[in-house]
Structures are given as C-alpha cells and as structure tokens.
Short mmCIF file of C-alpha atoms in Angstrom, two decimals:
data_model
loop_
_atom_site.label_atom_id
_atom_site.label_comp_id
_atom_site.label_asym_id
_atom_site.label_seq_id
_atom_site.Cartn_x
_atom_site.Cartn_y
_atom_site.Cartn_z
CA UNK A 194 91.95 -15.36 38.50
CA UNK A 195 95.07 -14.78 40.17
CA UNK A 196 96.45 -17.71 42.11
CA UNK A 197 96.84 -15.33 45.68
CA UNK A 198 94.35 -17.63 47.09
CA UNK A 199 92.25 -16.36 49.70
CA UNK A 200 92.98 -19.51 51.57
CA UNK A 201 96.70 -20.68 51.82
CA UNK A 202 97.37 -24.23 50.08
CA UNK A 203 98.55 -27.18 51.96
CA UNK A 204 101.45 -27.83 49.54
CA UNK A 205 102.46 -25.98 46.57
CA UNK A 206 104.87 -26.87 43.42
CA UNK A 207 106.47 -24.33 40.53
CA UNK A 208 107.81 -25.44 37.56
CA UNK A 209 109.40 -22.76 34.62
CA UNK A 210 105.55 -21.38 33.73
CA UNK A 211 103.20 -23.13 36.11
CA UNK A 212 102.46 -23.21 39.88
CA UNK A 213 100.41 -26.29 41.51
CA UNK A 214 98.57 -25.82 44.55
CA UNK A 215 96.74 -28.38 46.43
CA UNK A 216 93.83 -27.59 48.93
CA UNK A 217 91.51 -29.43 50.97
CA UNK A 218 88.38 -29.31 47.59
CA UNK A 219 86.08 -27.42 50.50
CA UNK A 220 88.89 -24.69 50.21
CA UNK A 221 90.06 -24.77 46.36
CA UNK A 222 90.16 -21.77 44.63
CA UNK A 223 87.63 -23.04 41.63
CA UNK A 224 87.06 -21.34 37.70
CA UNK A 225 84.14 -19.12 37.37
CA UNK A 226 82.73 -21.68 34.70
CA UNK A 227 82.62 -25.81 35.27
CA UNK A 228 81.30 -27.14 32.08
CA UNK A 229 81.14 -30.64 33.38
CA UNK A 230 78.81 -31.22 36.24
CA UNK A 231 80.65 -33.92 38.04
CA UNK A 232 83.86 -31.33 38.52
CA UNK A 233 81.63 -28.64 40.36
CA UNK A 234 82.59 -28.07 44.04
CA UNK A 235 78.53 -28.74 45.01
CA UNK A 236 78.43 -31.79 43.52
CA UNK A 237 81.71 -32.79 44.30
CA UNK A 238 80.95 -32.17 47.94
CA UNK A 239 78.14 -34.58 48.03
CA UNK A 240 79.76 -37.65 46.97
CA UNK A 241 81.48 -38.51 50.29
CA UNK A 242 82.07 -37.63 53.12
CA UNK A 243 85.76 -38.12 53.30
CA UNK A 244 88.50 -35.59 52.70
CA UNK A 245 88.88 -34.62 48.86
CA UNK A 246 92.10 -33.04 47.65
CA UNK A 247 91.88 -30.69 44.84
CA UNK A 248 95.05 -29.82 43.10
CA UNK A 249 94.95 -26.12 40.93
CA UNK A 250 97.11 -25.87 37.92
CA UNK A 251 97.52 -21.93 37.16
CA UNK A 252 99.56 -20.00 35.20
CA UNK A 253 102.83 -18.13 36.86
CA UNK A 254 102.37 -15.40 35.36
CA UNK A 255 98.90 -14.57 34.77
CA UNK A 256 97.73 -16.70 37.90
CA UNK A 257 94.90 -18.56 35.34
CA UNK A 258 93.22 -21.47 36.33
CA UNK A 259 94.52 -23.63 33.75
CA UNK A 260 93.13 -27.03 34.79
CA UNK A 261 92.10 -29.47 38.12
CA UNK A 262 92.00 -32.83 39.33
CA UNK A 263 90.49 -34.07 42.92
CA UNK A 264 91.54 -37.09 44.67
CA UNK A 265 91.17 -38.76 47.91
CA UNK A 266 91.95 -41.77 49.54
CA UNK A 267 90.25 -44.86 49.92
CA UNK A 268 90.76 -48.52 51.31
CA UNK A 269 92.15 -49.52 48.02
CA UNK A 270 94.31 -46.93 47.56
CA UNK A 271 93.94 -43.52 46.13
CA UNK A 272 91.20 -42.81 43.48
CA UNK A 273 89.63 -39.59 41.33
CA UNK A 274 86.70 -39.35 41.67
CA UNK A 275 85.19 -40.56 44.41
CA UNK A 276 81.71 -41.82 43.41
CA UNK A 277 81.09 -40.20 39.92
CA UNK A 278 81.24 -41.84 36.73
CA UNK A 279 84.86 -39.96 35.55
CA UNK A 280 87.01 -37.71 37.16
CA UNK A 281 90.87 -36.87 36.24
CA UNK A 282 92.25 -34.04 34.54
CA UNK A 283 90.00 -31.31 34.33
CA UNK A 284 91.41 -28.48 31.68
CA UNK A 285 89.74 -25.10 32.45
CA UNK A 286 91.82 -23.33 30.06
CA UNK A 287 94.46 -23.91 27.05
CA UNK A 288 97.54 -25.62 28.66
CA UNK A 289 100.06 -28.18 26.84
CA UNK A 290 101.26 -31.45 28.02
CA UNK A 291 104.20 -30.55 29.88
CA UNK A 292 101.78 -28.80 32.27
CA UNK A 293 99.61 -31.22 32.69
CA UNK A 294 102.08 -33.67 33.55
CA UNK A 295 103.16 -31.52 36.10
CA UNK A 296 100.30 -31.19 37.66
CA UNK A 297 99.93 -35.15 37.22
CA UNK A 298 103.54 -35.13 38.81
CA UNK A 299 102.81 -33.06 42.04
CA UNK A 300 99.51 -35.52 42.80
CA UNK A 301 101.97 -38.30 43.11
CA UNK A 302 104.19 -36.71 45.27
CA UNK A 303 101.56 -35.84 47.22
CA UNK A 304 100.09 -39.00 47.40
CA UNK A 305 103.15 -40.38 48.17
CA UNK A 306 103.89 -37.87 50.79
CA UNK A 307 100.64 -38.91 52.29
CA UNK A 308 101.40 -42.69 52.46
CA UNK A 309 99.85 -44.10 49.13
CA UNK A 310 101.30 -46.83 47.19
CA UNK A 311 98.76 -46.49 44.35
CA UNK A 312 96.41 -43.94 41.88
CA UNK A 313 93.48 -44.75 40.08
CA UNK A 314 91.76 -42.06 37.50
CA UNK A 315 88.76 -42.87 35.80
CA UNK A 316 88.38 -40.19 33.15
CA UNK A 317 85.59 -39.60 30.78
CA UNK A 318 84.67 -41.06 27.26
CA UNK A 319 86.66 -39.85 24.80
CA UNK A 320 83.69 -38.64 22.53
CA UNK A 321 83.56 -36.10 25.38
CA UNK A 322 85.85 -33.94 23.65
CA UNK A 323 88.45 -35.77 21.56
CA UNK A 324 91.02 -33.85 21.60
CA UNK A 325 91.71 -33.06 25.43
CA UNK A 326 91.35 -36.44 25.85
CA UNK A 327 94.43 -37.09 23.51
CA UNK A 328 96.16 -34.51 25.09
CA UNK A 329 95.66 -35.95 28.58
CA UNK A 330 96.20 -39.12 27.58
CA UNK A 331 99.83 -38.07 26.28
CA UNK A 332 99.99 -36.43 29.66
CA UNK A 333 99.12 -39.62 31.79
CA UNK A 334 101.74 -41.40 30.43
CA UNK A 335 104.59 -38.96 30.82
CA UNK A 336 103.57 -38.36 33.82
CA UNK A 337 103.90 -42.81 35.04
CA UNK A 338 100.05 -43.47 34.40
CA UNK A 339 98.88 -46.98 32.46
CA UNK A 340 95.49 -47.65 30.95
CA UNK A 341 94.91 -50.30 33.93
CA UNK A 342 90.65 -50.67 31.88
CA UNK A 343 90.04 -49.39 28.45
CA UNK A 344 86.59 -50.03 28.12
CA UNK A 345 84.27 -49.58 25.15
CA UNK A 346 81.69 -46.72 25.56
CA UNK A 347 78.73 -46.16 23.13
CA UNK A 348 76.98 -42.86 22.43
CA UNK A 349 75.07 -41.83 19.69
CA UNK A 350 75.83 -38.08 18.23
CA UNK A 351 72.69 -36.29 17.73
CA UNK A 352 71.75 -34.94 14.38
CA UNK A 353 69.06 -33.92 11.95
CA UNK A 354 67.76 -37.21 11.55
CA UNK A 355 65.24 -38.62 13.65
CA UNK A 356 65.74 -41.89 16.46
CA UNK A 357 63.67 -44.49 14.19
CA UNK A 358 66.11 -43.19 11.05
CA UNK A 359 69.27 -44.60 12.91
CA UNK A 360 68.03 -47.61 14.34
CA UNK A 361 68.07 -51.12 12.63
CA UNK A 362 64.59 -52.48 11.00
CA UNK A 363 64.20 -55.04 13.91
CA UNK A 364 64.31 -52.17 16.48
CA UNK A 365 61.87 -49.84 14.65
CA UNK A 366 59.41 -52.46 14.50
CA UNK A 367 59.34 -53.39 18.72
CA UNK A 368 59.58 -49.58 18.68
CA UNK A 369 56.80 -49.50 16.98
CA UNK A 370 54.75 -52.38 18.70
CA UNK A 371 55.23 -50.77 21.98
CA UNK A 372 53.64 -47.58 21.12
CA UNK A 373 50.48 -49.64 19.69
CA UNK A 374 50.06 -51.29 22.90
CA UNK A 375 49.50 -48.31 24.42
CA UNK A 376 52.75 -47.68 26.47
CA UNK A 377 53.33 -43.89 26.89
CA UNK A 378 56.50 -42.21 28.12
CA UNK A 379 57.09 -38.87 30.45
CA UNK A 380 59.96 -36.99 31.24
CA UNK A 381 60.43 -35.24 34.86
CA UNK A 382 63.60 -33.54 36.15
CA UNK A 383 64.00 -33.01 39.57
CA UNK A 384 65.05 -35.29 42.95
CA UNK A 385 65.47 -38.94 42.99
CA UNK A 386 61.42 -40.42 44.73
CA UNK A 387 61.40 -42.99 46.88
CA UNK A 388 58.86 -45.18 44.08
CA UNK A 389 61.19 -44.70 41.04
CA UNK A 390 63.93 -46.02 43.38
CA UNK A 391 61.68 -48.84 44.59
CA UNK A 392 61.12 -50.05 40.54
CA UNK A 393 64.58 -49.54 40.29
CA UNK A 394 65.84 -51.59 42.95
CA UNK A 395 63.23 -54.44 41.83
CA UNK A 396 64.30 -54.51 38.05
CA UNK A 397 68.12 -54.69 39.65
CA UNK A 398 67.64 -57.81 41.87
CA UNK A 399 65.48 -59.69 40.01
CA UNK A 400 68.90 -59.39 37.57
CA UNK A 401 71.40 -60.05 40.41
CA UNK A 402 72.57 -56.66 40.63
CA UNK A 403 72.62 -54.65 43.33
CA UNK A 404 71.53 -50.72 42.85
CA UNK A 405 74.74 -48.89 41.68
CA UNK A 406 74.54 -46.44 44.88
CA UNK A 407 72.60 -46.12 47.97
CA UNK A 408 69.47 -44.65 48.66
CA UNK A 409 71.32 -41.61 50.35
CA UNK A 410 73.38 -40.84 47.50
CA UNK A 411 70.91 -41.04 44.82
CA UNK A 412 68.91 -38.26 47.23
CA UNK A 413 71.95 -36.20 48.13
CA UNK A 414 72.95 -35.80 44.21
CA UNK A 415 69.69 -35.10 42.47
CA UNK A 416 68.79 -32.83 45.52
CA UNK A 417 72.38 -30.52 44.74
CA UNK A 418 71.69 -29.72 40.62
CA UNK A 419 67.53 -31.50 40.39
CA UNK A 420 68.01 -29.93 36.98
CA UNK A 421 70.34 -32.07 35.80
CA UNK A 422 68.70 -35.06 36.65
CA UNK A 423 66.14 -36.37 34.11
CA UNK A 424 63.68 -39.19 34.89
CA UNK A 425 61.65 -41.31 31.85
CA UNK A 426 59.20 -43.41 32.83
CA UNK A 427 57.30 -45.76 30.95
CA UNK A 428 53.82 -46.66 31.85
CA UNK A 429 50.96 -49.75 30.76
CA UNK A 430 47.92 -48.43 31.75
CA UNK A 431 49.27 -46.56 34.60
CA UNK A 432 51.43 -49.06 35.96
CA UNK A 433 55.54 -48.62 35.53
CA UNK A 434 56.90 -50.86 33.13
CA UNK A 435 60.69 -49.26 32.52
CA UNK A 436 62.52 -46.18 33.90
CA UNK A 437 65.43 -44.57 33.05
CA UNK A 438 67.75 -41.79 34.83
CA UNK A 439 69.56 -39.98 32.64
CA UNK A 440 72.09 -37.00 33.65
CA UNK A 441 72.93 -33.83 32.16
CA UNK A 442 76.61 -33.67 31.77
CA UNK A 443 77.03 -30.51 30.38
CA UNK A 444 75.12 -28.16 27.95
CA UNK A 445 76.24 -30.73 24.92
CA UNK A 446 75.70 -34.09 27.01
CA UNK A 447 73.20 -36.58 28.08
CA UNK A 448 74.52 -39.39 30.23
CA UNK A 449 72.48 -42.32 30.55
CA UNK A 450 73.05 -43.13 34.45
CA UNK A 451 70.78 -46.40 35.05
CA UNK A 452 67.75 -47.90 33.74
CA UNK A 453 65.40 -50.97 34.20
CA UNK A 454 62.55 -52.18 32.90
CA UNK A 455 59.75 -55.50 34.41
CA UNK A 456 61.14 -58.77 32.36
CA UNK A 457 57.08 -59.65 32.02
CA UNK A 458 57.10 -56.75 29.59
CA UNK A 459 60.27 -57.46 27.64
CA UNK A 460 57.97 -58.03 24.66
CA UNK A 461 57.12 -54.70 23.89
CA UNK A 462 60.99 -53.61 24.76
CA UNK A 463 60.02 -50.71 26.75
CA UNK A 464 63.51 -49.55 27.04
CA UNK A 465 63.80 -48.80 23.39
CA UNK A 466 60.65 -45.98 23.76
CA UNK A 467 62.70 -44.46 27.41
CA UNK A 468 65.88 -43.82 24.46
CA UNK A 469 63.33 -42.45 22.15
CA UNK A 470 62.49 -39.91 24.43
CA UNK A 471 65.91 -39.38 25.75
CA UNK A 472 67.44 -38.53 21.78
CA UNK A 473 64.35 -36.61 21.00
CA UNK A 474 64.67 -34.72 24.23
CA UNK A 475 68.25 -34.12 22.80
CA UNK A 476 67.32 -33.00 19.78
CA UNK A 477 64.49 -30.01 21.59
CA UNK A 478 67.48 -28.93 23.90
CA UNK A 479 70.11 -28.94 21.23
CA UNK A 480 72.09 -31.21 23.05
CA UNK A 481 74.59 -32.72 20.83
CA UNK A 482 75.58 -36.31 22.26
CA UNK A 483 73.85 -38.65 24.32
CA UNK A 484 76.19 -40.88 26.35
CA UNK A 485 75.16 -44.53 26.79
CA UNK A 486 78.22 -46.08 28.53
CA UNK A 487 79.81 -49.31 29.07
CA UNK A 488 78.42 -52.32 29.25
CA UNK A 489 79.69 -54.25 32.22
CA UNK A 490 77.48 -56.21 35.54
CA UNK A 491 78.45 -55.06 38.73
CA UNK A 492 81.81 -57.38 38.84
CA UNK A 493 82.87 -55.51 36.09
CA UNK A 494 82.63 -57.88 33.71
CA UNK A 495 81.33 -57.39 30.24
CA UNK A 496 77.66 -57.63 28.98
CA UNK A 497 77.92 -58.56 25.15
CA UNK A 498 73.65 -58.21 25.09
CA UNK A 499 73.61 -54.85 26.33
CA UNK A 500 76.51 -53.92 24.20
CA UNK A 501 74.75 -55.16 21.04
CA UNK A 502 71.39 -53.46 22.12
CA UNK A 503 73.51 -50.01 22.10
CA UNK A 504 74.54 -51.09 18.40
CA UNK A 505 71.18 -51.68 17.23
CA UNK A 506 69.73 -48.02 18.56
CA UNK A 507 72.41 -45.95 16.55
CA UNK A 508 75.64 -46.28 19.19
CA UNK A 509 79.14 -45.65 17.97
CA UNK A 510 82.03 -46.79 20.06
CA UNK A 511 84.83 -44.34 21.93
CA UNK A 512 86.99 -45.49 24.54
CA UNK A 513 86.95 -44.49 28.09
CA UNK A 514 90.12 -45.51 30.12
CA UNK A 515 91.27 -46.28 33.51
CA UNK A 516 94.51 -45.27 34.28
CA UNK A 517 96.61 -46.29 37.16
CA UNK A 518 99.68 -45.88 39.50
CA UNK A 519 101.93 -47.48 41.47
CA UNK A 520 104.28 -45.79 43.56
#
C-alpha cells in the first residue's frame, strides 16, 4: 500500500526509512488484513463517540503499512484504546524497534502539540504473541513509556487433551456434579439481548459491581462483528443459572469478556461447565488459546479467589502491562 493517502494527514513525521502519518481514525489509511478485532476501523468506530487519532507507520520506500496505534483524549489525559480491553502498538508488518519508537515518538509530540500532559497504553497479554510483545515492550521504553500496571493474565493454551485432563481433581468432580444435576449448556453468537444483559446485571450487583459497560455499548459492539461475540448459557430446568460472553479475538483467540452466575447455585459451580464449553468450542474451531484475563473488582484491585479459580481450570500466567507517559 503506498502511503499517497487518498486523504491528506493532519501531521506527518520522516525519519531515515520510515514516514508517520496521523489522521483523524474515520480517515486512516488501514492494512487490507486486521488480525485482531479490537484494531479494525468498524469496531474501533463504535467505542466512542469522541475523536480517535490513528497514527500509520509505513515504509519510505515501499509505502507499507508497517504498524498502528489510535489514541484520543479523555478527562484523564490521553489513552489507547478507548473502551477495549488493549490497544497500543499494532505491527501490521515486520518492522524493528527503532521504528516503532518512532512512531511511539511522533504520538507524543502530537499529544503534546495538542495540549496533553500524559499517555496511557493498555496493550494486550503477552501470550498474544510473545515476541511482538518483547519487541514493543523494548520500544515503549526507548521511546519514555513505564509499565505504570503489570498485571497477571491467565489463559490456558489449547491442545490435544481434553478440559477435565487439565483441571485439578476437586474441579472435575463439581464439574462433574453439575452435569448430574441436570444443568445443560448452549452456545449462541450473535448481538448482545436485553435478558442475558438483565442476568448479567443481577449476578454484578448482587456482587457490588457495576456492569463493565453500558447497555448501549454492549449493543453497539456485538451488533458491528455478531460473529465474534459468543454467548454460553447455563440453564436448571430452563431457568439461567450462569452466562458467559466470550469474544473472538482473532482466528487463534478466545477472550473471556464477562461472566456471572446466581450465588443460590454456587454448589453445582456452573461457571466451571460455561469454560467447558468455551475450551471445547476451542478445540472444534481450532482456536489455539483461550484468554481468561486478570483478576481485579471494578476499583482495580485484585481478586486472589478468582485468580486461584483460573489456576485450578488449567490457566498459566503472562503478563499484560500498562504503560504510561508524562510529558
């Protein structure tokens, strides 16, 4: 792709082999292919309404695409991405450090141009792909960035072996009791309906939590890729006992988004089927890793239960970092 954009770029930066570019993101030039679904311009689009910048790494002299990041500003200073779960450097295709620091470079200037006195970049677990994530890590810090959060992130790599092979004894056995009481789990992919956010809401306050995001978003991202949205539900005799929502990342990655489940059924852990289905629906669609996240409340602060749960089911822990800042 050559990098004579059809529309002209608000600011633009050259360094010895690379050009940056940045563009209001309804106006970005973007690759053909966006592995990740939280960097396509669709979705992108519907997580605010507020003015995203996209900046466009290319190559001088073949004009490639060689990688992305989208910011914007908010009332606590300037973040990427806006509502998604990561955001950050975005390589499209092979670049080295020095370029990406460059890039990183040019969105501080820019940022600083436009008044900001801080960046914050929430980037992906590193299981994601380990090795851009070391390379943009090295690139952070050259380029002034700190790990402001490093938080632990469990996923479980999918393999030959089956879900009740990789969980402990104590966890096959409620497995186990769950399916002889008669609790059955389906799997639906499409929008976000108004009774799965009802249960949802319920499980969340009768923990303290509020819902993670409003009705309007939940409806304005499922409704952009409904594909990519997966919904298990677990049912007693009909009646909902546990849901969870669970994203596809990529063609390689599940993300677990939210989940709840009725604390008059915690006996039977119901939860523990929902991630049953979610690995074996892995294993049918050859996806390779199922991401369960961090385990924080909605202060941020850490949840050693939920963290140990993720233990007993077959998680392994990567890192996924928060870098920040300050101009």
């Amino acid at each position: 792709m050559s990098n004579s954009f059809t529309r002209t770029s608000l600011s633009s930066w050259i360094d010895d082999d690379s050009v940056v570019d940045v563009f209001p993101m309804r106006d970005a030039p973007f690759p053909t292919t966006t592995p990740w679904l939280f960097f396509r311009k669709e979705q992108l689009a519907v997580q605010t309404r507020d003015l995203i910048y996209s900046f466009i790494l290319t190559s001088k002299e073949s004009g490639t695409i060689l990688a992305l990041l989208h910011c914007l500003p908010t009332s606590d200073g300037w973040v990427s991405p806006a509502l998604a779960p990561f955001g950050g450097i975005m390589p499209a295709a092979p670049c080295h450090v020095g370029q990406m620091a460059f890039l990183l470079a040019c969105v501080r200037d820019w940022v600083i141009f436009q008044g900001g006195s801080k960046l914050t970049i929430k980037t992906a677990p590193s299981c994601y792909a380990p090795r851009t994530h070391e390379i943009c890590h090295r690139a952070y810090l050259a380029a002034g960035f700190s790990p402001n959060h490093t938080y632990s992130n469990h996923y479980i790599p999918i393999a030959d072996r089956g879900f009740h092979q990789i969980i402990e004894p104590a966890e096959r056995r409620r497995l186990s009791k769950g399916k002889k009481s008669g609790l059955v789990v389906t799997m639906q992919q499409g929008i976000f309906d108004g009774a799965t956010e009802d249960f949802l809401r319920e499980c969340y306050e009768m923990q303290g939590y509020p819902l993670p995001c409003s009705s309007a978003q939940l409806a304005g991202w499922t409704h952009v890729f409904p594909k990519n949205y997966l919904f298990f539900t677990n049912r007693s005799e009909g009646e909902t006992v546990a849901v969870a929502v669970m994203v596809r990342v990529s063609d390689d990655i599940l993300y677990h988004f939210m989940s709840g489940y009725l604390r008059r059924h915690r006996v039977l852990s119901p939860a523990l089927m929902l991630f049953e289905a979610a690995f074996d629906y892995c294993l049918s669609e050859n996806i390779g890793l199922l991401d369960l996240g961090i385990s924080i409340d909605h202060l941020g602060n850490p949840k050693p239960s939920l963290s140990r749960f993720k233990q007993r089911i077959g998680g392994r822990v990567c890192e996924k970092i928060i870098y920040e800042a300050r101009f």
